[in-house]
C-alpha cells in the first residue's frame, strides 16, 4: 500500500533483465513492511523475554510478499485504468516501460499472495486460526486498495486503511504470534505507526494531487487542498513524536524510546520539501523523506526497546 518513489534513472532494460522484476516489487517500499514486524517482535520480547524465530521469519516474509504483491496490483490496475504511462513518476514501469504483459504482473501478484497464505497457515497452526481471519481481511485490503470497482486509493480513506493495516495491524499480529495476547501497551505503541504510514500515503497524494484530480480521484489531499494537506502532514509528524513523549511521561514505555527524536530532521525535511511546490518531480525528495521518517522512526523505537532490556 505504500506510495512509490521516483523511478530509476538507469538505462532502459528489457523484460528478461532481473532488474525489471526487482523494480516491479518497488523495493524502496519494503522497509515499510519490515519495520512494523520488527517493532511488534521487539515489544513481544520485552513482554515475554523470548522470541520464536520461525514465527518472526514467517511473519516478516509474508508481510514483505504482501507489500510487493500490493505494489503489483497497483501497477496493473493503474495501467488498466489509463493512469500510468512511460513518463509516470513513482511507478515500477514493468508494463509501460519494459513490455511485461499486464496479465503476467497480475498473476505474479496472486502468486506472492499464495506463498504468503502458506506462511500464514504455518503461523495459524502454531498460534490460533483467528489469525487466518485477520490475514484474509489484510489480503483483501491489499487487493482492493487499487483493485475492485471502487479502489480505496481513489477515496479519502486511503491513509486510514493503509495506516491501520500496514501500521497497527502488522505490529499487533507480530506481537500476538509471539505472546498469544495483545496488550494495551502494544496498541498504544502502534499508534504512531498508524499516523506515519498514513503520512506516506498523504505525501504520495500531495505529490499526485493535480493528476489525481484530472482522473476524478477524491483523495484526502484533493479534499483538503495542497496547503491543507501539507498542514495535516506536519500535524501527523508532530502528534507521532508527542505521542511517544506522552507514553514516556506516563511511564508506559522506557525513556530510551525518546531515541526516536533522531528521526525528526527527516520529518522536517519532508514537510518543508512540499511547501511552495507543485511539480511532482520537485516533490520527490519530500516524498522519499516521508517514507524514510516512517522507517527510521519504527526502527528507532525497536532500538529503544532493545536498549531498555540490557
mmCIF file of C-alpha atoms in Angstrom:
data_model
loop_
_atom_site.group_PDB
_atom_site.id
_atom_site.type_symbol
_atom_site.label_atom_id
_atom_site.label_comp_id
_atom_site.label_asym_id
_atom_site.label_seq_id
_atom_site.Cartn_x
_atom_site.Cartn_y
_atom_site.Cartn_z
ATOM 1 C CA UNK A 1 0.000 0.000 0.000
ATOM 2 C CA UNK A 2 2.920 2.256 0.247
ATOM 3 C CA UNK A 3 3.339 5.297 -2.220
ATOM 4 C CA UNK A 4 6.117 4.960 -4.690
ATOM 5 C CA UNK A 5 9.296 6.935 -5.159
ATOM 6 C CA UNK A 6 10.922 8.197 -8.321
ATOM 7 C CA UNK A 7 11.678 5.507 -10.898
ATOM 8 C CA UNK A 8 15.275 4.654 -11.524
ATOM 9 C CA UNK A 9 17.158 6.826 -13.977
ATOM 10 C CA UNK A 10 19.292 3.879 -15.099
ATOM 11 C CA UNK A 11 19.322 2.885 -18.783
ATOM 12 C CA UNK A 12 16.281 1.038 -20.096
ATOM 13 C CA UNK A 13 16.384 -2.729 -19.777
ATOM 14 C CA UNK A 14 14.245 -5.408 -21.350
ATOM 15 C CA UNK A 15 11.775 -7.711 -19.678
ATOM 16 C CA UNK A 16 14.298 -10.531 -19.411
ATOM 17 C CA UNK A 17 16.519 -8.485 -17.090
ATOM 18 C CA UNK A 18 16.157 -9.342 -13.400
ATOM 19 C CA UNK A 19 16.230 -5.626 -12.584
ATOM 20 C CA UNK A 20 12.815 -5.189 -14.206
ATOM 21 C CA UNK A 21 11.271 -7.779 -11.912
ATOM 22 C CA UNK A 22 13.076 -6.424 -8.869
ATOM 23 C CA UNK A 23 11.899 -2.894 -9.633
ATOM 24 C CA UNK A 24 8.371 -4.223 -10.044
ATOM 25 C CA UNK A 25 8.327 -5.057 -6.321
ATOM 26 C CA UNK A 26 9.199 -1.384 -5.650
ATOM 27 C CA UNK A 27 11.923 -2.416 -3.204
ATOM 28 C CA UNK A 28 12.162 1.015 -1.587
ATOM 29 C CA UNK A 29 8.696 0.389 -0.076
ATOM 30 C CA UNK A 30 9.562 -2.958 1.507
ATOM 31 C CA UNK A 31 11.168 -1.433 4.594
ATOM 32 C CA UNK A 32 7.688 -0.208 5.487
ATOM 33 C CA UNK A 33 6.730 -3.878 5.941
ATOM 34 C CA UNK A 34 9.927 -4.791 7.789
ATOM 35 C CA UNK A 35 9.882 -2.033 10.441
ATOM 36 C CA UNK A 36 6.452 -2.871 11.981
ATOM 37 C CA UNK A 37 7.253 -6.595 12.160
ATOM 38 C CA UNK A 38 10.472 -5.784 13.993
ATOM 39 C CA UNK A 39 8.691 -3.370 16.340
ATOM 40 C CA UNK A 40 5.943 -5.843 17.183
ATOM 41 C CA UNK A 41 8.532 -8.531 17.832
ATOM 42 C CA UNK A 42 10.628 -6.181 19.996
ATOM 43 C CA UNK A 43 7.553 -5.425 22.102
ATOM 44 C CA UNK A 44 6.933 -9.168 22.409
ATOM 45 C CA UNK A 45 10.481 -9.802 23.615
ATOM 46 C CA UNK A 46 10.057 -7.056 26.198
ATOM 47 C CA UNK A 47 6.782 -8.650 27.338
ATOM 48 C CA UNK A 48 7.718 -12.349 27.364
ATOM 49 C CA UNK A 49 11.514 -12.320 27.357
ATOM 50 C CA UNK A 50 11.883 -14.575 24.332
ATOM 51 C CA UNK A 51 11.249 -14.981 20.624
ATOM 52 C CA UNK A 52 10.090 -17.760 18.309
ATOM 53 C CA UNK A 53 12.345 -17.288 15.301
ATOM 54 C CA UNK A 54 10.156 -19.363 12.993
ATOM 55 C CA UNK A 55 7.160 -17.129 13.711
ATOM 56 C CA UNK A 56 9.236 -13.997 13.261
ATOM 57 C CA UNK A 57 10.642 -15.076 9.889
ATOM 58 C CA UNK A 58 7.285 -16.329 8.615
ATOM 59 C CA UNK A 59 5.590 -13.056 9.578
ATOM 60 C CA UNK A 60 8.395 -10.990 8.089
ATOM 61 C CA UNK A 61 8.452 -12.811 4.751
ATOM 62 C CA UNK A 62 4.654 -12.867 4.480
ATOM 63 C CA UNK A 63 4.488 -9.111 5.145
ATOM 64 C CA UNK A 64 7.144 -8.391 2.529
ATOM 65 C CA UNK A 65 5.360 -10.575 -0.045
ATOM 66 C CA UNK A 66 2.005 -8.924 0.611
ATOM 67 C CA UNK A 67 3.605 -5.492 0.257
ATOM 68 C CA UNK A 68 5.260 -6.483 -3.034
ATOM 69 C CA UNK A 69 2.012 -8.017 -4.322
ATOM 70 C CA UNK A 70 0.073 -4.887 -3.404
ATOM 71 C CA UNK A 71 2.560 -2.834 -5.396
ATOM 72 C CA UNK A 72 1.993 -5.138 -8.380
ATOM 73 C CA UNK A 73 -1.784 -4.794 -8.109
ATOM 74 C CA UNK A 74 -1.183 -1.042 -8.081
ATOM 75 C CA UNK A 75 0.933 -1.332 -11.234
ATOM 76 C CA UNK A 76 -1.641 -3.493 -13.014
ATOM 77 C CA UNK A 77 -4.803 -1.570 -12.181
ATOM 78 C CA UNK A 78 -3.362 1.906 -12.654
ATOM 79 C CA UNK A 79 -2.238 0.752 -16.114
ATOM 80 C CA UNK A 80 -5.628 -0.757 -16.926
ATOM 81 C CA UNK A 81 -7.367 2.456 -15.879
ATOM 82 C CA UNK A 82 -5.036 4.553 -18.024
ATOM 83 C CA UNK A 83 -3.326 6.342 -15.156
ATOM 84 C CA UNK A 84 0.197 5.124 -15.950
ATOM 85 C CA UNK A 85 2.372 5.782 -18.978
ATOM 86 C CA UNK A 86 6.109 5.572 -19.614
ATOM 87 C CA UNK A 87 6.619 9.074 -18.215
ATOM 88 C CA UNK A 88 4.695 8.489 -14.985
ATOM 89 C CA UNK A 89 6.543 9.290 -11.781
ATOM 90 C CA UNK A 90 6.726 6.769 -8.951
ATOM 91 C CA UNK A 91 5.899 3.504 -10.715
ATOM 92 C CA UNK A 92 7.796 0.271 -11.264
ATOM 93 C CA UNK A 93 7.320 0.638 -15.020
ATOM 94 C CA UNK A 94 7.407 -3.066 -15.902
ATOM 95 C CA UNK A 95 4.312 -2.775 -18.084
ATOM 96 C CA UNK A 96 4.605 0.673 -19.683
ATOM 97 C CA UNK A 97 8.411 0.826 -19.981
ATOM 98 C CA UNK A 98 9.630 -2.741 -20.323
ATOM 99 C CA UNK A 99 6.807 -4.517 -22.112
ATOM 100 C CA UNK A 100 5.854 -7.020 -19.410
ATOM 101 C CA UNK A 101 2.348 -8.314 -20.128
ATOM 102 C CA UNK A 102 -0.219 -6.909 -17.679
ATOM 103 C CA UNK A 103 -1.612 -10.396 -17.050
ATOM 104 C CA UNK A 104 1.857 -11.591 -16.062
ATOM 105 C CA UNK A 105 2.108 -8.852 -13.439
ATOM 106 C CA UNK A 106 -1.338 -9.737 -12.078
ATOM 107 C CA UNK A 107 -0.572 -13.460 -11.937
ATOM 108 C CA UNK A 108 2.734 -12.798 -10.182
ATOM 109 C CA UNK A 109 0.936 -10.721 -7.551
ATOM 110 C CA UNK A 110 -1.519 -13.538 -6.898
ATOM 111 C CA UNK A 111 1.411 -15.959 -6.759
ATOM 112 C CA UNK A 112 3.048 -13.930 -3.995
ATOM 113 C CA UNK A 113 -0.289 -13.899 -2.205
ATOM 114 C CA UNK A 114 -0.333 -17.693 -2.464
ATOM 115 C CA UNK A 115 3.076 -18.009 -0.807
ATOM 116 C CA UNK A 116 2.021 -15.627 1.955
ATOM 117 C CA UNK A 117 -1.081 -17.790 2.550
ATOM 118 C CA UNK A 118 1.133 -20.861 3.038
ATOM 119 C CA UNK A 119 3.219 -18.929 5.550
ATOM 120 C CA UNK A 120 0.008 -17.807 7.222
ATOM 121 C CA UNK A 121 -1.128 -21.412 7.577
ATOM 122 C CA UNK A 122 2.144 -22.212 9.328
ATOM 123 C CA UNK A 123 1.597 -19.274 11.688
ATOM 124 C CA UNK A 124 -2.006 -20.312 12.394
ATOM 125 C CA UNK A 125 -1.020 -23.929 13.095
ATOM 126 C CA UNK A 126 1.411 -22.660 15.712
ATOM 127 C CA UNK A 127 -0.848 -19.980 17.228
ATOM 128 C CA UNK A 128 -4.552 -19.511 16.506
ATOM 129 C CA UNK A 129 -6.784 -19.866 13.461
ATOM 130 C CA UNK A 130 -8.268 -16.486 14.290
ATOM 131 C CA UNK A 131 -5.099 -15.104 12.738
ATOM 132 C CA UNK A 132 -6.359 -16.545 9.424
ATOM 133 C CA UNK A 133 -9.423 -14.303 9.527
ATOM 134 C CA UNK A 134 -7.219 -11.263 10.070
ATOM 135 C CA UNK A 135 -4.959 -12.436 7.261
ATOM 136 C CA UNK A 136 -7.836 -12.795 4.801
ATOM 137 C CA UNK A 137 -9.048 -9.281 5.561
ATOM 138 C CA UNK A 138 -5.498 -7.963 5.095
ATOM 139 C CA UNK A 139 -5.149 -9.703 1.720
ATOM 140 C CA UNK A 140 -8.487 -8.294 0.617
ATOM 141 C CA UNK A 141 -7.445 -4.785 1.660
ATOM 142 C CA UNK A 142 -4.203 -5.092 -0.298
ATOM 143 C CA UNK A 143 -6.101 -6.097 -3.425
ATOM 144 C CA UNK A 144 -8.945 -3.622 -3.057
ATOM 145 C CA UNK A 145 -6.548 -0.741 -2.467
ATOM 146 C CA UNK A 146 -6.279 -0.293 -6.243
ATOM 147 C CA UNK A 147 -8.435 -3.195 -7.485
ATOM 148 C CA UNK A 148 -12.185 -3.686 -7.465
ATOM 149 C CA UNK A 149 -14.970 -1.367 -8.648
ATOM 150 C CA UNK A 150 -14.153 1.404 -6.131
ATOM 151 C CA UNK A 151 -10.423 1.375 -5.298
ATOM 152 C CA UNK A 152 -9.645 2.573 -1.781
ATOM 153 C CA UNK A 153 -6.715 4.593 -3.158
ATOM 154 C CA UNK A 154 -9.143 6.764 -5.105
ATOM 155 C CA UNK A 155 -11.118 7.768 -1.997
ATOM 156 C CA UNK A 156 -10.358 9.912 1.093
ATOM 157 C CA UNK A 157 -9.846 6.722 3.113
ATOM 158 C CA UNK A 158 -6.529 5.545 1.656
ATOM 159 C CA UNK A 159 -4.455 6.973 4.515
ATOM 160 C CA UNK A 160 -6.769 5.461 7.117
ATOM 161 C CA UNK A 161 -6.748 1.973 5.590
ATOM 162 C CA UNK A 162 -3.015 1.904 4.903
ATOM 163 C CA UNK A 163 -2.195 3.228 8.367
ATOM 164 C CA UNK A 164 -4.333 0.593 10.046
ATOM 165 C CA UNK A 165 -3.220 -2.435 8.029
ATOM 166 C CA UNK A 166 0.438 -1.539 7.414
ATOM 167 C CA UNK A 167 0.957 0.205 10.732
ATOM 168 C CA UNK A 168 -1.199 -1.025 13.591
ATOM 169 C CA UNK A 169 -2.229 -4.487 12.409
ATOM 170 C CA UNK A 170 1.222 -5.776 11.415
ATOM 171 C CA UNK A 171 2.628 -4.685 14.777
ATOM 172 C CA UNK A 172 -0.180 -6.310 16.738
ATOM 173 C CA UNK A 173 -0.096 -9.582 14.784
ATOM 174 C CA UNK A 174 3.691 -9.755 15.178
ATOM 175 C CA UNK A 175 3.196 -9.246 18.916
ATOM 176 C CA UNK A 176 0.327 -11.724 19.191
ATOM 177 C CA UNK A 177 2.017 -14.652 17.433
ATOM 178 C CA UNK A 178 4.906 -14.366 19.893
ATOM 179 C CA UNK A 179 2.891 -13.856 23.079
ATOM 180 C CA UNK A 180 -0.627 -15.182 22.440
ATOM 181 C CA UNK A 181 -2.182 -11.891 23.511
ATOM 182 C CA UNK A 182 -2.499 -8.202 22.695
ATOM 183 C CA UNK A 183 -1.718 -5.716 25.460
ATOM 184 C CA UNK A 184 -2.731 -2.082 25.915
ATOM 185 C CA UNK A 185 0.946 -1.122 25.629
ATOM 186 C CA UNK A 186 1.314 -2.821 22.247
ATOM 187 C CA UNK A 187 -1.749 -0.965 20.974
ATOM 188 C CA UNK A 188 -0.537 2.388 22.303
ATOM 189 C CA UNK A 189 2.960 1.973 20.843
ATOM 190 C CA UNK A 190 1.498 1.076 17.439
ATOM 191 C CA UNK A 191 -0.430 4.354 17.120
ATOM 192 C CA UNK A 192 2.460 6.481 15.765
ATOM 193 C CA UNK A 193 2.980 3.871 13.037
ATOM 194 C CA UNK A 194 -0.671 4.297 12.105
ATOM 195 C CA UNK A 195 -0.037 8.014 11.612
ATOM 196 C CA UNK A 196 3.291 7.700 9.831
ATOM 197 C CA UNK A 197 2.173 5.062 7.347
ATOM 198 C CA UNK A 198 -0.835 7.259 6.666
ATOM 199 C CA UNK A 199 1.586 10.155 6.205
ATOM 200 C CA UNK A 200 3.354 8.248 3.419
ATOM 201 C CA UNK A 201 0.072 7.885 1.559
ATOM 202 C CA UNK A 202 -0.780 11.512 2.190
ATOM 203 C CA UNK A 203 2.618 12.598 0.850
ATOM 204 C CA UNK A 204 2.039 10.469 -2.242
ATOM 205 C CA UNK A 205 -1.342 12.087 -2.784
ATOM 206 C CA UNK A 206 0.066 15.585 -2.296
ATOM 207 C CA UNK A 207 2.617 14.817 -4.999
ATOM 208 C CA UNK A 208 -0.029 13.412 -7.356
ATOM 209 C CA UNK A 209 -2.763 15.911 -6.487
ATOM 210 C CA UNK A 210 -3.135 17.551 -9.903
ATOM 211 C CA UNK A 211 -3.040 14.294 -11.847
ATOM 212 C CA UNK A 212 -5.422 12.558 -9.448
ATOM 213 C CA UNK A 213 -7.881 15.431 -9.720
ATOM 214 C CA UNK A 214 -7.750 15.175 -13.505
ATOM 215 C CA UNK A 215 -8.624 11.464 -13.355
ATOM 216 C CA UNK A 216 -11.517 12.044 -10.984
ATOM 217 C CA UNK A 217 -9.972 10.713 -7.782
ATOM 218 C CA UNK A 218 -11.264 12.038 -4.456
ATOM 219 C CA UNK A 219 -8.212 11.664 -2.251
ATOM 220 C CA UNK A 220 -7.826 13.372 1.104
ATOM 221 C CA UNK A 221 -5.218 15.720 -0.382
ATOM 222 C CA UNK A 222 -7.698 16.836 -3.035
ATOM 223 C CA UNK A 223 -10.438 17.436 -0.467
ATOM 224 C CA UNK A 224 -8.129 19.440 1.830
ATOM 225 C CA UNK A 225 -6.242 21.258 -0.915
ATOM 226 C CA UNK A 226 -2.460 21.318 -1.186
ATOM 227 C CA UNK A 227 -1.833 23.711 1.714
ATOM 228 C CA UNK A 228 -4.312 21.952 3.970
ATOM 229 C CA UNK A 229 -2.794 18.557 3.179
ATOM 230 C CA UNK A 230 0.714 19.815 3.978
ATOM 231 C CA UNK A 231 -0.531 21.163 7.313
ATOM 232 C CA UNK A 232 -2.104 17.791 8.070
ATOM 233 C CA UNK A 233 1.142 16.041 7.157
ATOM 234 C CA UNK A 234 3.065 18.250 9.587
ATOM 235 C CA UNK A 235 0.449 17.605 12.247
ATOM 236 C CA UNK A 236 0.764 13.828 11.810
ATOM 237 C CA UNK A 237 4.513 14.086 12.364
ATOM 238 C CA UNK A 238 4.090 16.293 15.444
ATOM 239 C CA UNK A 239 1.486 14.019 17.036
ATOM 240 C CA UNK A 240 3.647 10.934 16.409
ATOM 241 C CA UNK A 241 6.584 12.358 18.370
ATOM 242 C CA UNK A 242 4.351 13.910 21.030
ATOM 243 C CA UNK A 243 2.637 10.540 21.483
ATOM 244 C CA UNK A 244 5.918 8.811 22.331
ATOM 245 C CA UNK A 245 6.832 11.590 24.755
ATOM 246 C CA UNK A 246 3.420 11.207 26.382
ATOM 247 C CA UNK A 247 3.917 7.443 26.788
ATOM 248 C CA UNK A 248 7.307 8.053 28.398
ATOM 249 C CA UNK A 249 5.912 10.671 30.811
ATOM 250 C CA UNK A 250 3.054 8.314 31.714
ATOM 251 C CA UNK A 251 5.526 5.543 32.465
ATOM 252 C CA UNK A 252 4.074 3.249 29.796
ATOM 253 C CA UNK A 253 7.382 2.867 27.952
ATOM 254 C CA UNK A 254 11.053 3.306 28.732
ATOM 255 C CA UNK A 255 12.681 6.741 28.371
ATOM 256 C CA UNK A 256 15.028 5.054 25.899
ATOM 257 C CA UNK A 257 12.247 5.265 23.306
ATOM 258 C CA UNK A 258 12.954 9.004 23.144
ATOM 259 C CA UNK A 259 15.675 7.952 20.715
ATOM 260 C CA UNK A 260 13.028 8.374 18.005
ATOM 261 C CA UNK A 261 13.869 12.092 18.171
ATOM 262 C CA UNK A 262 16.842 11.298 15.932
ATOM 263 C CA UNK A 263 14.386 10.961 13.037
ATOM 264 C CA UNK A 264 12.940 14.467 13.462
ATOM 265 C CA UNK A 265 15.230 16.050 10.818
ATOM 266 C CA UNK A 266 13.727 13.710 8.205
ATOM 267 C CA UNK A 267 10.217 14.752 9.209
ATOM 268 C CA UNK A 268 11.171 18.428 8.969
ATOM 269 C CA UNK A 269 12.760 17.871 5.551
ATOM 270 C CA UNK A 270 9.632 16.067 4.368
ATOM 271 C CA UNK A 271 7.317 18.866 5.424
ATOM 272 C CA UNK A 272 9.458 21.697 4.078
ATOM 273 C CA UNK A 273 10.014 19.821 0.835
ATOM 274 C CA UNK A 274 6.357 20.145 -0.140
ATOM 275 C CA UNK A 275 5.937 23.835 0.659
ATOM 276 C CA UNK A 276 5.658 26.030 -2.411
ATOM 277 C CA UNK A 277 5.981 23.177 -4.920
ATOM 278 C CA UNK A 278 3.522 21.709 -7.400
ATOM 279 C CA UNK A 279 5.753 19.770 -9.819
ATOM 280 C CA UNK A 280 5.772 16.029 -8.939
ATOM 281 C CA UNK A 281 9.493 15.659 -9.642
ATOM 282 C CA UNK A 282 10.310 18.586 -7.355
ATOM 283 C CA UNK A 283 8.400 16.882 -4.550
ATOM 284 C CA UNK A 284 10.162 13.528 -4.863
ATOM 285 C CA UNK A 285 12.802 14.328 -2.164
ATOM 286 C CA UNK A 286 10.000 15.221 0.266
ATOM 287 C CA UNK A 287 8.171 12.053 -0.685
ATOM 288 C CA UNK A 288 11.307 9.998 -0.001
ATOM 289 C CA UNK A 289 11.912 11.784 3.310
ATOM 290 C CA UNK A 290 8.365 10.964 4.451
ATOM 291 C CA UNK A 291 8.835 7.263 3.745
ATOM 292 C CA UNK A 292 12.236 7.272 5.448
ATOM 293 C CA UNK A 293 10.774 9.006 8.502
ATOM 294 C CA UNK A 294 8.345 6.125 8.972
ATOM 295 C CA UNK A 295 11.064 3.501 8.587
ATOM 296 C CA UNK A 296 13.645 5.218 10.799
ATOM 297 C CA UNK A 297 11.028 6.050 13.432
ATOM 298 C CA UNK A 298 9.949 2.401 13.656
ATOM 299 C CA UNK A 299 13.500 1.090 13.727
ATOM 300 C CA UNK A 300 14.499 3.570 16.440
ATOM 301 C CA UNK A 301 11.518 2.562 18.580
ATOM 302 C CA UNK A 302 12.717 -1.044 18.318
ATOM 303 C CA UNK A 303 16.281 0.001 19.180
ATOM 304 C CA UNK A 304 14.989 1.900 22.214
ATOM 305 C CA UNK A 305 13.125 -1.185 23.409
ATOM 306 C CA UNK A 306 16.170 -3.426 22.940
ATOM 307 C CA UNK A 307 18.424 -0.979 24.807
ATOM 308 C CA UNK A 308 15.952 -0.821 27.689
ATOM 309 C CA UNK A 309 16.253 -4.606 28.077
ATOM 310 C CA UNK A 310 20.006 -4.539 28.567
#
